[in-house]
PDB file of C-alpha atoms and ligand atoms in Angstrom:
ATOM      1  CA  MET A   1      -0.085   0.025   0.161  1.00 64.00           C
ATOM      2  CA  GLN A   2       2.382   2.729  -1.161  1.00 71.00           C
ATOM      3  CA  LEU A   3       1.818   6.482  -0.993  1.00 75.00           C
ATOM      4  CA  GLU A   4       1.341   8.353  -4.234  1.00 71.00           C
ATOM      5  CA  GLU A   5       4.703   8.976  -5.910  1.00 67.00           C
ATOM      6  CA  GLY A   6       6.363  12.074  -4.995  1.00 68.00           C
ATOM      7  CA  LYS A   7       4.680  12.389  -1.592  1.00 77.00           C
ATOM      8  CA  ARG A   8       6.846  13.576   1.380  1.00 91.00           C
ATOM      9  CA  VAL A   9       7.563  10.661   3.621  1.00 97.00           C
ATOM     10  CA  PRO A  10       8.537  11.157   7.259  1.00 98.00           C
ATOM     11  CA  ARG A  11      12.123   9.891   7.921  1.00 98.00           C
ATOM     12  CA  HIS A  12      11.289   8.968  11.676  1.00 98.00           C
ATOM     13  CA  VAL A  13       7.747   7.940  12.845  1.00 98.00           C
ATOM     14  CA  SER A  14       7.086   7.616  16.445  1.00 99.00           C
ATOM     15  CA  ILE A  15       3.932   5.966  18.059  1.00 98.00           C
ATOM     16  CA  ILE A  16       2.414   6.327  21.529  1.00 98.00           C
ATOM     17  CA  MET A  17       0.414   3.096  21.385  1.00 98.00           C
ATOM     18  CA  ASP A  18      -2.695   3.767  23.496  1.00 98.00           C
ATOM     19  CA  GLY A  19      -6.090   2.158  24.130  1.00 98.00           C
ATOM     20  CA  ASN A  20      -5.062  -1.523  24.522  1.00 98.00           C
ATOM     21  CA  GLY A  21      -6.978  -1.664  27.854  1.00 97.00           C
ATOM     22  CA  ARG A  22     -10.189  -0.123  26.592  1.00 98.00           C
ATOM     23  CA  TRP A  23     -10.056  -2.363  23.484  1.00 98.00           C
ATOM     24  CA  ALA A  24     -10.071  -5.317  25.627  1.00 98.00           C
ATOM     25  CA  GLN A  25     -12.743  -4.101  28.185  1.00 98.00           C
ATOM     26  CA  GLU A  26     -15.111  -3.309  25.297  1.00 98.00           C
ATOM     27  CA  ARG A  27     -14.830  -6.891  24.474  1.00 98.00           C
ATOM     28  CA  GLY A  28     -15.327  -8.229  27.968  1.00 98.00           C
ATOM     29  CA  LEU A  29     -11.701  -9.472  28.020  1.00 98.00           C
ATOM     30  CA  GLU A  30      -8.890  -8.876  30.638  1.00 96.00           C
ATOM     31  CA  ARG A  31      -6.964  -5.808  29.903  1.00 95.00           C
ATOM     32  CA  VAL A  32      -3.806  -7.677  28.920  1.00 96.00           C
ATOM     33  CA  LYS A  33      -5.599  -9.269  25.864  1.00 97.00           C
ATOM     34  CA  GLY A  34      -5.493  -5.782  24.572  1.00 98.00           C
ATOM     35  CA  HIS A  35      -1.638  -5.775  24.788  1.00 97.00           C
ATOM     36  CA  LEU A  36      -1.405  -9.199  23.023  1.00 97.00           C
ATOM     37  CA  GLN A  37      -3.452  -7.791  20.153  1.00 98.00           C
ATOM     38  CA  GLY A  38      -1.330  -4.794  20.062  1.00 98.00           C
ATOM     39  CA  VAL A  39       1.732  -6.754  18.995  1.00 98.00           C
ATOM     40  CA  ALA A  40      -0.109  -7.369  15.597  1.00 98.00           C
ATOM     41  CA  SER A  41      -0.586  -3.632  15.181  1.00 98.00           C
ATOM     42  CA  VAL A  42       3.135  -3.167  15.721  1.00 98.00           C
ATOM     43  CA  ARG A  43       3.889  -5.664  12.936  1.00 97.00           C
ATOM     44  CA  ALA A  44       1.309  -3.815  10.643  1.00 98.00           C
ATOM     45  CA  ALA A  45       2.846  -0.428  11.322  1.00 98.00           C
ATOM     46  CA  LEU A  46       6.336  -1.689  10.809  1.00 98.00           C
ATOM     47  CA  GLU A  47       5.405  -3.275   7.456  1.00 97.00           C
ATOM     48  CA  GLU A  48       3.604  -0.091   6.112  1.00 98.00           C
ATOM     49  CA  CYS A  49       6.345   2.099   7.225  1.00 98.00           C
ATOM     50  CA  ALA A  50       9.117  -0.084   5.586  1.00 98.00           C
ATOM     51  CA  ASP A  51       7.133  -0.434   2.338  1.00 97.00           C
ATOM     52  CA  ASN A  52       6.944   3.419   2.130  1.00 97.00           C
ATOM     53  CA  GLY A  53      10.588   4.145   2.814  1.00 97.00           C
ATOM     54  CA  VAL A  54      10.263   5.239   6.483  1.00 98.00           C
ATOM     55  CA  GLU A  55      13.814   4.933   8.059  1.00 98.00           C
ATOM     56  CA  TYR A  56      12.981   4.754  11.663  1.00 98.00           C
ATOM     57  CA  LEU A  57       9.805   3.573  13.474  1.00 99.00           C
ATOM     58  CA  SER A  58       9.857   3.919  17.228  1.00 98.00           C
ATOM     59  CA  LEU A  59       7.239   2.807  19.725  1.00 98.00           C
ATOM     60  CA  TYR A  60       6.630   3.882  23.339  1.00 98.00           C
ATOM     61  CA  ALA A  61       6.269   0.271  24.686  1.00 98.00           C
ATOM     62  CA  PHE A  62       6.730   0.953  28.313  1.00 97.00           C
ATOM     63  CA  SER A  63       7.000   4.306  30.192  1.00 97.00           C
ATOM     64  CA  THR A  64       8.699   4.878  33.483  1.00 97.00           C
ATOM     65  CA  GLU A  65       5.302   5.690  34.847  1.00 97.00           C
ATOM     66  CA  ASN A  66       4.088   2.231  33.754  1.00 97.00           C
ATOM     67  CA  TRP A  67       5.977   0.657  36.569  1.00 98.00           C
ATOM     68  CA  GLY A  68       3.140   1.862  38.789  1.00 98.00           C
ATOM     69  CA  ARG A  69       0.578  -0.473  37.160  1.00 96.00           C
ATOM     70  CA  PRO A  70      -0.465  -3.587  39.022  1.00 96.00           C
ATOM     71  CA  ASP A  71       2.238  -6.157  39.299  1.00 97.00           C
ATOM     72  CA  ASP A  72       0.300  -8.730  37.032  1.00 96.00           C
ATOM     73  CA  GLU A  73       0.201  -6.301  34.230  1.00 96.00           C
ATOM     74  CA  VAL A  74       3.730  -5.201  34.517  1.00 97.00           C
ATOM     75  CA  ASN A  75       4.879  -8.826  34.573  1.00 97.00           C
ATOM     76  CA  TYR A  76       2.634  -9.692  31.585  1.00 97.00           C
ATOM     77  CA  LEU A  77       4.164  -6.777  29.559  1.00 97.00           C
ATOM     78  CA  MET A  78       7.640  -7.815  30.325  1.00 98.00           C
ATOM     79  CA  GLN A  79       7.002 -11.317  29.231  1.00 98.00           C
ATOM     80  CA  LEU A  80       5.042 -10.235  26.194  1.00 98.00           C
ATOM     81  CA  MET A  81       7.905  -8.073  25.173  1.00 98.00           C
ATOM     82  CA  PHE A  82      10.349 -10.805  25.690  1.00 98.00           C
ATOM     83  CA  LYS A  83       8.364 -13.379  23.747  1.00 98.00           C
ATOM     84  CA  SER A  84       7.471 -10.914  20.937  1.00 98.00           C
ATOM     85  CA  ILE A  85      11.179 -10.018  20.398  1.00 98.00           C
ATOM     86  CA  MET A  86      12.048 -13.791  20.146  1.00 98.00           C
ATOM     87  CA  ASP A  87       9.225 -14.581  17.962  1.00 97.00           C
ATOM     88  CA  GLU A  88       9.919 -11.627  15.535  1.00 97.00           C
ATOM     89  CA  LEU A  89      13.642 -12.198  15.380  1.00 98.00           C
ATOM     90  CA  GLU A  90      13.514 -14.366  12.136  1.00 97.00           C
ATOM     91  CA  ASN A  91      11.009 -11.767  10.589  1.00 97.00           C
ATOM     92  CA  PHE A  92      13.437  -9.072  11.415  1.00 98.00           C
ATOM     93  CA  MET A  93      16.322 -10.904   9.675  1.00 98.00           C
ATOM     94  CA  ALA A  94      13.993 -11.732   6.612  1.00 97.00           C
ATOM     95  CA  ASN A  95      12.896  -8.177   6.199  1.00 97.00           C
ATOM     96  CA  GLY A  96      15.986  -6.083   6.835  1.00 98.00           C
ATOM     97  CA  VAL A  97      14.849  -4.664  10.131  1.00 98.00           C
ATOM     98  CA  ARG A  98      17.428  -3.299  12.562  1.00 98.00           C
ATOM     99  CA  PHE A  99      16.149  -3.577  16.073  1.00 98.00           C
ATOM    100  CA  MET A 100      17.047  -1.337  19.016  1.00 98.00           C
ATOM    101  CA  VAL A 101      15.696  -0.810  22.547  1.00 98.00           C
ATOM    102  CA  LEU A 102      16.385   2.577  24.302  1.00 98.00           C
ATOM    103  CA  GLY A 103      15.478   3.535  27.902  1.00 98.00           C
ATOM    104  CA  ASN A 104      16.486   2.480  31.495  1.00 98.00           C
ATOM    105  CA  ARG A 105      17.780  -0.924  30.574  1.00 98.00           C
ATOM    106  CA  ALA A 106      19.065  -1.446  34.222  1.00 97.00           C
ATOM    107  CA  SER A 107      15.536  -1.711  35.430  1.00 97.00           C
ATOM    108  CA  LEU A 108      14.558  -4.552  33.220  1.00 98.00           C
ATOM    109  CA  PRO A 109      14.351  -8.272  34.001  1.00 98.00           C
ATOM    110  CA  ASP A 110      17.595 -10.144  32.953  1.00 98.00           C
ATOM    111  CA  ILE A 111      15.679 -12.476  30.642  1.00 98.00           C
ATOM    112  CA  LEU A 112      14.346  -9.576  28.745  1.00 98.00           C
ATOM    113  CA  ASN A 113      17.795  -7.809  28.481  1.00 98.00           C
ATOM    114  CA  ASP A 114      19.231 -10.978  27.272  1.00 98.00           C
ATOM    115  CA  SER A 115      16.693 -11.220  24.491  1.00 98.00           C
ATOM    116  CA  ILE A 116      17.172  -7.490  23.628  1.00 98.00           C
ATOM    117  CA  ASP A 117      21.048  -7.927  23.316  1.00 98.00           C
ATOM    118  CA  LYS A 118      20.631 -10.958  21.288  1.00 98.00           C
ATOM    119  CA  ALA A 119      18.204  -9.208  18.775  1.00 98.00           C
ATOM    120  CA  MET A 120      20.227  -5.928  18.715  1.00 98.00           C
ATOM    121  CA  GLU A 121      23.461  -7.850  17.920  1.00 98.00           C
ATOM    122  CA  MET A 122      21.809 -10.076  15.190  1.00 98.00           C
ATOM    123  CA  THR A 123      20.036  -7.287  13.506  1.00 98.00           C
ATOM    124  CA  ALA A 124      22.725  -4.695  13.683  1.00 98.00           C
ATOM    125  CA  GLY A 125      23.815  -4.938  10.077  1.00 98.00           C
ATOM    126  CA  ASN A 126      20.258  -4.738   8.729  1.00 98.00           C
ATOM    127  CA  LYS A 127      19.494  -1.643   6.595  1.00 98.00           C
ATOM    128  CA  ARG A 128      15.969  -1.455   5.370  1.00 98.00           C
ATOM    129  CA  ILE A 129      14.356   0.077   8.402  1.00 98.00           C
ATOM    130  CA  THR A 130      15.198   0.505  12.070  1.00 98.00           C
ATOM    131  CA  MET A 131      12.601  -0.290  14.652  1.00 98.00           C
ATOM    132  CA  ILE A 132      13.150   1.200  18.258  1.00 98.00           C
ATOM    133  CA  LEU A 133      11.203   0.151  21.316  1.00 98.00           C
ATOM    134  CA  PHE A 134      11.301   2.761  24.058  1.00 98.00           C
ATOM    135  CA  ILE A 135      11.110   0.662  27.367  1.00 98.00           C
ATOM    136  CA  SER A 136      11.388   2.086  30.742  1.00 98.00           C
ATOM    137  CA  TYR A 137      11.638   5.429  29.069  1.00 98.00           C
ATOM    138  CA  SER A 138      10.504   8.970  29.933  1.00 98.00           C
ATOM    139  CA  GLY A 139      11.532  12.289  28.439  1.00 98.00           C
ATOM    140  CA  LYS A 140      12.237  13.860  31.902  1.00 98.00           C
ATOM    141  CA  TRP A 141      14.389  10.827  32.840  1.00 98.00           C
ATOM    142  CA  ASP A 142      16.345  11.057  29.569  1.00 98.00           C
ATOM    143  CA  ILE A 143      16.955  14.881  29.990  1.00 98.00           C
ATOM    144  CA  LEU A 144      17.932  14.335  33.631  1.00 98.00           C
ATOM    145  CA  GLN A 145      20.476  11.573  32.885  1.00 98.00           C
ATOM    146  CA  ALA A 146      21.945  13.802  29.960  1.00 98.00           C
ATOM    147  CA  ALA A 147      22.243  16.717  32.472  1.00 97.00           C
ATOM    148  CA  LYS A 148      24.025  14.522  35.022  1.00 97.00           C
ATOM    149  CA  HIS A 149      26.458  13.385  32.259  1.00 97.00           C
ATOM    150  CA  LEU A 150      27.130  16.919  31.350  1.00 96.00           C
ATOM    151  CA  ALA A 151      27.777  17.976  35.017  1.00 94.00           C
ATOM    152  CA  ALA A 152      30.146  14.984  35.405  1.00 94.00           C
ATOM    153  CA  LYS A 153      32.035  16.047  32.243  1.00 94.00           C
ATOM    154  CA  ALA A 154      32.243  19.757  33.357  1.00 94.00           C
ATOM    155  CA  ILE A 155      33.633  18.633  36.686  1.00 93.00           C
ATOM    156  CA  SER A 156      36.273  16.404  35.072  1.00 94.00           C
ATOM    157  CA  SER A 157      37.325  19.036  32.640  1.00 93.00           C
ATOM    158  CA  GLY A 158      38.753  20.755  35.613  1.00 93.00           C
ATOM    159  CA  GLU A 159      37.242  24.092  34.262  1.00 92.00           C
ATOM    160  CA  GLY A 160      33.911  24.005  35.713  1.00 82.00           C
ATOM    161  CA  GLU A 161      31.519  26.679  34.585  1.00 86.00           C
ATOM    162  CA  SER A 162      33.674  28.174  31.931  1.00 91.00           C
ATOM    163  CA  TRP A 163      33.688  24.736  30.145  1.00 93.00           C
ATOM    164  CA  LEU A 164      29.899  24.822  30.201  1.00 93.00           C
ATOM    165  CA  VAL A 165      29.968  28.111  27.985  1.00 93.00           C
ATOM    166  CA  GLY A 166      30.885  26.193  24.948  1.00 91.00           C
ATOM    167  CA  VAL A 167      28.211  23.512  25.315  1.00 95.00           C
ATOM    168  CA  GLY A 168      25.586  23.758  22.564  1.00 97.00           C
ATOM    169  CA  GLU A 169      22.237  22.034  21.824  1.00 97.00           C
ATOM    170  CA  LYS A 170      23.927  19.455  19.559  1.00 97.00           C
ATOM    171  CA  ASP A 171      26.406  18.662  22.441  1.00 97.00           C
ATOM    172  CA  PHE A 172      23.275  18.057  24.804  1.00 97.00           C
ATOM    173  CA  SER A 173      21.394  16.059  22.059  1.00 98.00           C
ATOM    174  CA  SER A 174      24.274  13.592  21.877  1.00 98.00           C
ATOM    175  CA  LEU A 175      24.018  12.781  25.618  1.00 98.00           C
ATOM    176  CA  LEU A 176      20.328  11.818  25.261  1.00 98.00           C
ATOM    177  CA  VAL A 177      19.620   7.950  24.566  1.00 98.00           C
ATOM    178  CA  THR A 178      18.607   8.805  21.167  1.00 98.00           C
ATOM    179  CA  ASP A 179      22.192   9.989  20.132  1.00 98.00           C
ATOM    180  CA  GLY A 180      22.593   9.337  16.410  1.00 98.00           C
ATOM    181  CA  ILE A 181      18.847   8.865  15.643  1.00 98.00           C
ATOM    182  CA  PRO A 182      17.015  11.683  13.743  1.00 98.00           C
ATOM    183  CA  ASP A 183      14.395  13.584  15.758  1.00 98.00           C
ATOM    184  CA  PRO A 184      10.849  12.129  15.079  1.00 98.00           C
ATOM    185  CA  ASP A 185       9.198  14.016  12.258  1.00 98.00           C
ATOM    186  CA  LEU A 186       5.835  12.465  13.043  1.00 98.00           C
ATOM    187  CA  ILE A 187       4.537  11.409  16.498  1.00 98.00           C
ATOM    188  CA  ILE A 188       1.200   9.496  16.297  1.00 98.00           C
ATOM    189  CA  ARG A 189      -1.052   8.883  19.375  1.00 98.00           C
ATOM    190  CA  THR A 190      -4.068   6.351  19.272  1.00 98.00           C
ATOM    191  CA  SER A 191      -7.220   6.175  21.205  1.00 98.00           C
ATOM    192  CA  GLY A 192      -8.343   9.703  21.286  1.00 98.00           C
ATOM    193  CA  GLU A 193      -5.897  11.139  24.048  1.00 98.00           C
ATOM    194  CA  GLN A 194      -4.127  14.278  22.847  1.00 98.00           C
ATOM    195  CA  ARG A 195      -1.062  14.515  25.158  1.00 97.00           C
ATOM    196  CA  LEU A 196       2.634  13.804  25.039  1.00 97.00           C
ATOM    197  CA  SER A 197       2.696  11.834  28.473  1.00 97.00           C
ATOM    198  CA  ASN A 198       6.446  12.352  29.190  1.00 98.00           C
ATOM    199  CA  TYR A 199       7.534  10.927  25.753  1.00 98.00           C
ATOM    200  CA  LEU A 200      10.264  12.426  23.618  1.00 98.00           C
ATOM    201  CA  LEU A 201      10.153  15.853  25.284  1.00 98.00           C
ATOM    202  CA  TRP A 202      13.486  17.227  23.733  1.00 98.00           C
ATOM    203  CA  GLN A 203      13.439  15.331  20.567  1.00 98.00           C
ATOM    204  CA  GLY A 204       9.703  16.153  19.749  1.00 98.00           C
ATOM    205  CA  ALA A 205      10.259  19.850  19.750  1.00 97.00           C
ATOM    206  CA  TYR A 206       9.433  20.245  16.037  1.00 96.00           C
ATOM    207  CA  SER A 207       7.482  17.012  15.488  1.00 97.00           C
ATOM    208  CA  GLU A 208       4.201  16.896  13.647  1.00 97.00           C
ATOM    209  CA  PHE A 209       1.414  15.334  15.725  1.00 98.00           C
ATOM    210  CA  TYR A 210      -1.291  13.061  14.474  1.00 98.00           C
ATOM    211  CA  PHE A 211      -4.143  11.996  16.899  1.00 98.00           C
ATOM    212  CA  THR A 212      -6.672   9.397  16.034  1.00 98.00           C
ATOM    213  CA  LYS A 213      -9.608   7.860  18.052  1.00 98.00           C
ATOM    214  CA  VAL A 214      -8.745   4.381  16.732  1.00 98.00           C
ATOM    215  CA  LEU A 215      -7.586   2.133  19.518  1.00 98.00           C
ATOM    216  CA  TRP A 216      -4.024   0.668  19.111  1.00 98.00           C
ATOM    217  CA  PRO A 217      -5.281  -2.895  18.689  1.00 98.00           C
ATOM    218  CA  ASP A 218      -7.358  -1.660  15.724  1.00 98.00           C
ATOM    219  CA  PHE A 219      -4.621   0.313  14.088  1.00 98.00           C
ATOM    220  CA  ASP A 220      -3.868  -1.553  10.946  1.00 98.00           C
ATOM    221  CA  ARG A 221      -1.917  -0.890   7.773  1.00 98.00           C
ATOM    222  CA  ALA A 222      -4.753   1.209   6.296  1.00 98.00           C
ATOM    223  CA  GLN A 223      -4.593   3.394   9.398  1.00 98.00           C
ATOM    224  CA  MET A 224      -0.890   3.785   9.156  1.00 98.00           C
ATOM    225  CA  LYS A 225      -1.235   4.894   5.610  1.00 98.00           C
ATOM    226  CA  LEU A 226      -3.782   7.562   6.469  1.00 98.00           C
ATOM    227  CA  ALA A 227      -1.197   9.067   9.006  1.00 98.00           C
ATOM    228  CA  LEU A 228       1.577   8.966   6.395  1.00 98.00           C
ATOM    229  CA  GLU A 229      -0.734  10.593   3.930  1.00 97.00           C
ATOM    230  CA  GLU A 230      -1.757  13.250   6.439  1.00 97.00           C
ATOM    231  CA  TYR A 231       1.915  14.066   7.220  1.00 97.00           C
ATOM    232  CA  GLY A 232       2.541  14.520   3.463  1.00 95.00           C
ATOM    233  CA  ARG A 233       0.012  17.499   3.587  1.00 93.00           C
ATOM    234  CA  ARG A 234       1.562  19.258   6.432  1.00 92.00           C
ATOM    235  CA  ASP A 235       3.605  22.287   6.068  1.00 82.00           C
ATOM    236  CA  ARG A 236       6.570  22.375   8.226  1.00 76.00           C
ATOM    237  CA  ARG A 237       8.124  25.760   8.980  1.00 80.00           C
ATOM    238  CA  TYR A 238      10.253  25.197  12.075  1.00 84.00           C
ATOM    239  CA  GLY A 239       9.384  28.563  13.330  1.00 85.00           C
ATOM    240  CA  LYS A 240      10.354  30.285  10.292  1.00 85.00           C
ATOM    241  CA  VAL A 241       8.247  31.844   7.389  1.00 82.00           C
ATOM    242  CA  LYS A 242       8.197  30.396   4.050  1.00 73.00           C
TER     243      LYS A 242
HETATM  244  C1  LIG B   1      -1.240   1.475  26.135  1.00 93.54           C
HETATM  245  O1  LIG B   1      -2.541   0.940  26.374  1.00 93.54           O
HETATM  246  C2  LIG B   1      -0.182   0.432  25.912  1.00 93.54           C
HETATM  247  C3  LIG B   1       0.901  -0.107  26.627  1.00 93.54           C
HETATM  248  C4  LIG B   1       1.071   0.478  27.979  1.00 93.54           C
HETATM  249  C5  LIG B   1       1.792  -1.097  26.197  1.00 93.54           C
HETATM  250  C6  LIG B   1       2.008  -1.266  24.743  1.00 93.54           C
HETATM  251  C7  LIG B   1       2.940  -2.535  24.545  1.00 93.54           C
HETATM  252  C8  LIG B   1       2.843  -3.470  23.613  1.00 93.54           C
HETATM  253  C9  LIG B   1       1.714  -3.496  22.579  1.00 93.54           C
HETATM  254  C10 LIG B   1       3.806  -4.482  23.356  1.00 93.54           C
HETATM  255  C11 LIG B   1       4.697  -4.294  22.167  1.00 93.54           C
HETATM  256  C12 LIG B   1       5.890  -5.034  22.281  1.00 93.54           C
HETATM  257  C13 LIG B   1       6.736  -5.608  21.179  1.00 93.54           C
HETATM  258  C14 LIG B   1       7.970  -6.252  21.440  1.00 93.54           C
HETATM  259  C15 LIG B   1       6.235  -5.464  19.761  1.00 93.54           C
HETATM  260  P1  LIG B   1      -3.198   1.231  27.688  1.00 93.54           P
HETATM  261  O2  LIG B   1      -3.094  -0.120  28.527  1.00 93.54           O
HETATM  262  O3  LIG B   1      -2.728   2.455  28.301  1.00 93.54           O
HETATM  263  O4  LIG B   1      -4.708   1.294  27.251  1.00 93.54           O
HETATM  264  P2  LIG B   1      -5.900   1.973  28.008  1.00 93.54           P
HETATM  265  O5  LIG B   1      -5.585   3.411  28.018  1.00 93.54           O
HETATM  266  O6  LIG B   1      -7.049   1.779  27.309  1.00 93.54           O
HETATM  267  O7  LIG B   1      -5.941   1.618  29.404  1.00 93.54           O
END
């Protein structure tokens, strides 16, 4: 399902996957069944993005705040991410998908971290599209860890405050976990909520936003295509006039 020829394609699409719990509740199912169904939507979004030449697809899979959900749901999500990564590995290799995880990896269970390491190593040379899962991530956490790094560098420079004078936005960006990854051109949020929820606060400074009422488990390839088409119609000015 390719876009019309000549349409502007976002280089980096990022998605806040929302509405899994509501999708399940509407069907009288347990909330976690919505997460399970949500994995199929991840596959659909990845396929549609890859077919249209998107270079990076990132997904907010588990926020720092999500640790506050009931233990059963947190454990289910950790296991689902482990199982999905292992199940999709063959598919990633067959389709040229480079897989990455960004976030506070130290807080994740060992079994999940081992599967992430394996998938990242195996797919490191794949070139068609990069898929990033943000796990145990929040924008404020990312900015804070970068600021701490910067402070440590200033101290070890021996010059203190005068060393900081030369630090620019690019230097700061390189301390965020997204170092080397282009900022998202398009941020999609499903399920009708219209907020950023502590997601890519620094990196999303000039992102276009696309909100849809569709719940994440119902977000299929046709929905992804609609979002890409809408992006093609946006006029990006980055604070300037055209
Ligand atoms: C938000 O819905 C969704 C999540 C917190 C988890 C999404 C994670 C996945 C679908 C797993 C993807 C993993 C891989 C490896 C592909 P919600 O629970 O906040 O829904 P609600 O707002 O209706 O309650």
